[in-house]
């Protein structure tokens, strides 16, 4: 695991965007890219829209998704499409959603698509993750039963406090990544980052079979680290 402290959010975004572009360019053949949701990664996605990248070989997917309509302004799939994937010739696979579809069924179907992608790209090349101020990553929340999953790669879950339904990659899926980049910015994440680096949060418990984890954080998020 490597911790890289950057001056501010802009440097986190430009560094991560540069790594994503370089990793894609360095690999011949299909490339599997997992995307973080919510707000932190958005500047990096904007920089990638303007970058010179061989997107044709890239298949992107979502580390987690809120159980909302695809055009909802809370949808991670809509966010990454609006900022990046509507503008580049990469393939983005999104989980199915429907008012009458069970999220467990959607997670199982998505898992099958991701298994096929893993075979096609000979592994998952790069996984981008964020960090919640409670130490969650993707939709692996403290106290969630999804933390105990040892077989399924993608499951339905919910935010324990609010019951908001989600679907999420699990540790059995994340551990298959070659490279994981966490992006963490802002003072509000400082305590969660300190706990995560000590292995005391769901984010901190991400482990890889044979890969590298890099934490890209800004000085504000790192302010409680000794
Ligand atoms: C989600 C994300 C989640 C996110 C953290 C940090 O769907 O909400 O996948 O894990 O990365 O909550 O969110 P911010 O980047 O908005 O602080």
Coordinates of N, CA, C and O and ligand atoms in Angstrom, one line a residue, residues 36-41 64 66 76 130-132 136-139 166 189, ligand 1:
X36 N -15.3 4.9 -9.5 CA -15.9 5.3 -8.2 C -17.1 6.3 -8.5 O -17.1 7.0 -9.5
X37 N -18.0 6.4 -7.6 CA -19.1 7.2 -7.7 C -19.0 8.5 -6.9 O -17.9 8.9 -6.5
X38 N -20.1 9.2 -6.8 CA -20.3 10.4 -6.0 C -19.4 11.6 -6.5 O -19.2 11.7 -7.7
X39 N -18.8 12.4 -5.6 CA -18.3 13.7 -6.1 C -16.8 13.7 -6.3 O -16.3 14.3 -7.2
X40 N -16.0 13.0 -5.4 CA -14.6 13.2 -5.4 C -14.0 12.9 -6.8 O -13.1 13.6 -7.3
X41 N -14.3 11.8 -7.5 CA -13.7 11.5 -8.8 C -14.1 12.4 -9.9 O -13.4 12.3 -11.0
X64 N -20.0 0.7 -7.5 CA -21.3 0.6 -6.9 C -22.3 1.5 -7.5 O -22.0 2.3 -8.3
X66 N -26.3 3.4 -6.8 CA -27.5 3.6 -6.0 C -28.7 3.0 -6.8 O -28.7 3.0 -8.0
X76 N -24.8 7.0 -10.2 CA -23.4 7.1 -10.5 C -23.2 6.8 -12.0 O -22.3 7.4 -12.7
X130 N -13.6 5.7 -3.7 CA -13.6 6.8 -2.8 C -13.7 6.4 -1.4 O -13.6 5.2 -1.1
X131 N -13.8 7.3 -0.5 CA -13.9 7.0 0.9 C -15.0 7.9 1.5 O -15.0 9.1 1.4
X132 N -15.9 7.3 2.2 CA -16.9 8.0 2.9 C -16.4 8.5 4.3 O -15.4 7.9 4.8
X136 N -16.7 4.0 4.7 CA -17.1 3.1 3.6 C -16.4 3.3 2.3 O -15.8 4.4 2.1
X137 N -16.4 2.3 1.5 CA -16.0 2.5 0.1 C -16.9 1.7 -0.8 O -17.5 0.8 -0.4
X138 N -17.1 2.1 -2.1 CA -18.1 1.6 -2.9 C -19.4 1.7 -2.0 O -19.7 2.8 -1.4
X139 N -20.2 0.6 -1.9 CA -21.3 0.7 -1.0 C -21.1 -0.4 0.1 O -22.0 -1.1 0.5
X166 N -28.7 -0.2 -2.4 CA -27.6 0.0 -3.3 C -27.2 -1.4 -3.9 O -27.7 -2.4 -3.4
X189 N -12.7 14.1 5.7 CA -12.3 12.7 5.5 C -11.1 12.3 6.4 O -10.6 11.2 6.3
Ligands
LIG1 C1 -21.2 6.3 -3.7 C2 -19.8 6.1 -3.7 C3 -19.2 6.2 -2.4 C4 -18.3 7.4 -2.4 C5 -18.1 7.9 -1.0 C6 -17.4 9.3 -1.1 O1 -22.0 5.8 -4.6 O2 -21.6 7.2 -2.9 O3 -19.4 5.1 -4.5 O4 -18.5 5.1 -1.9 O5 -17.1 7.1 -3.0 O6 -19.3 8.1 -0.4 O7 -18.2 10.2 -1.6 P1 -17.7 11.7 -2.0 O8 -16.7 11.5 -3.1 O9 -18.9 12.4 -2.6 O10 -17.2 12.3 -0.8

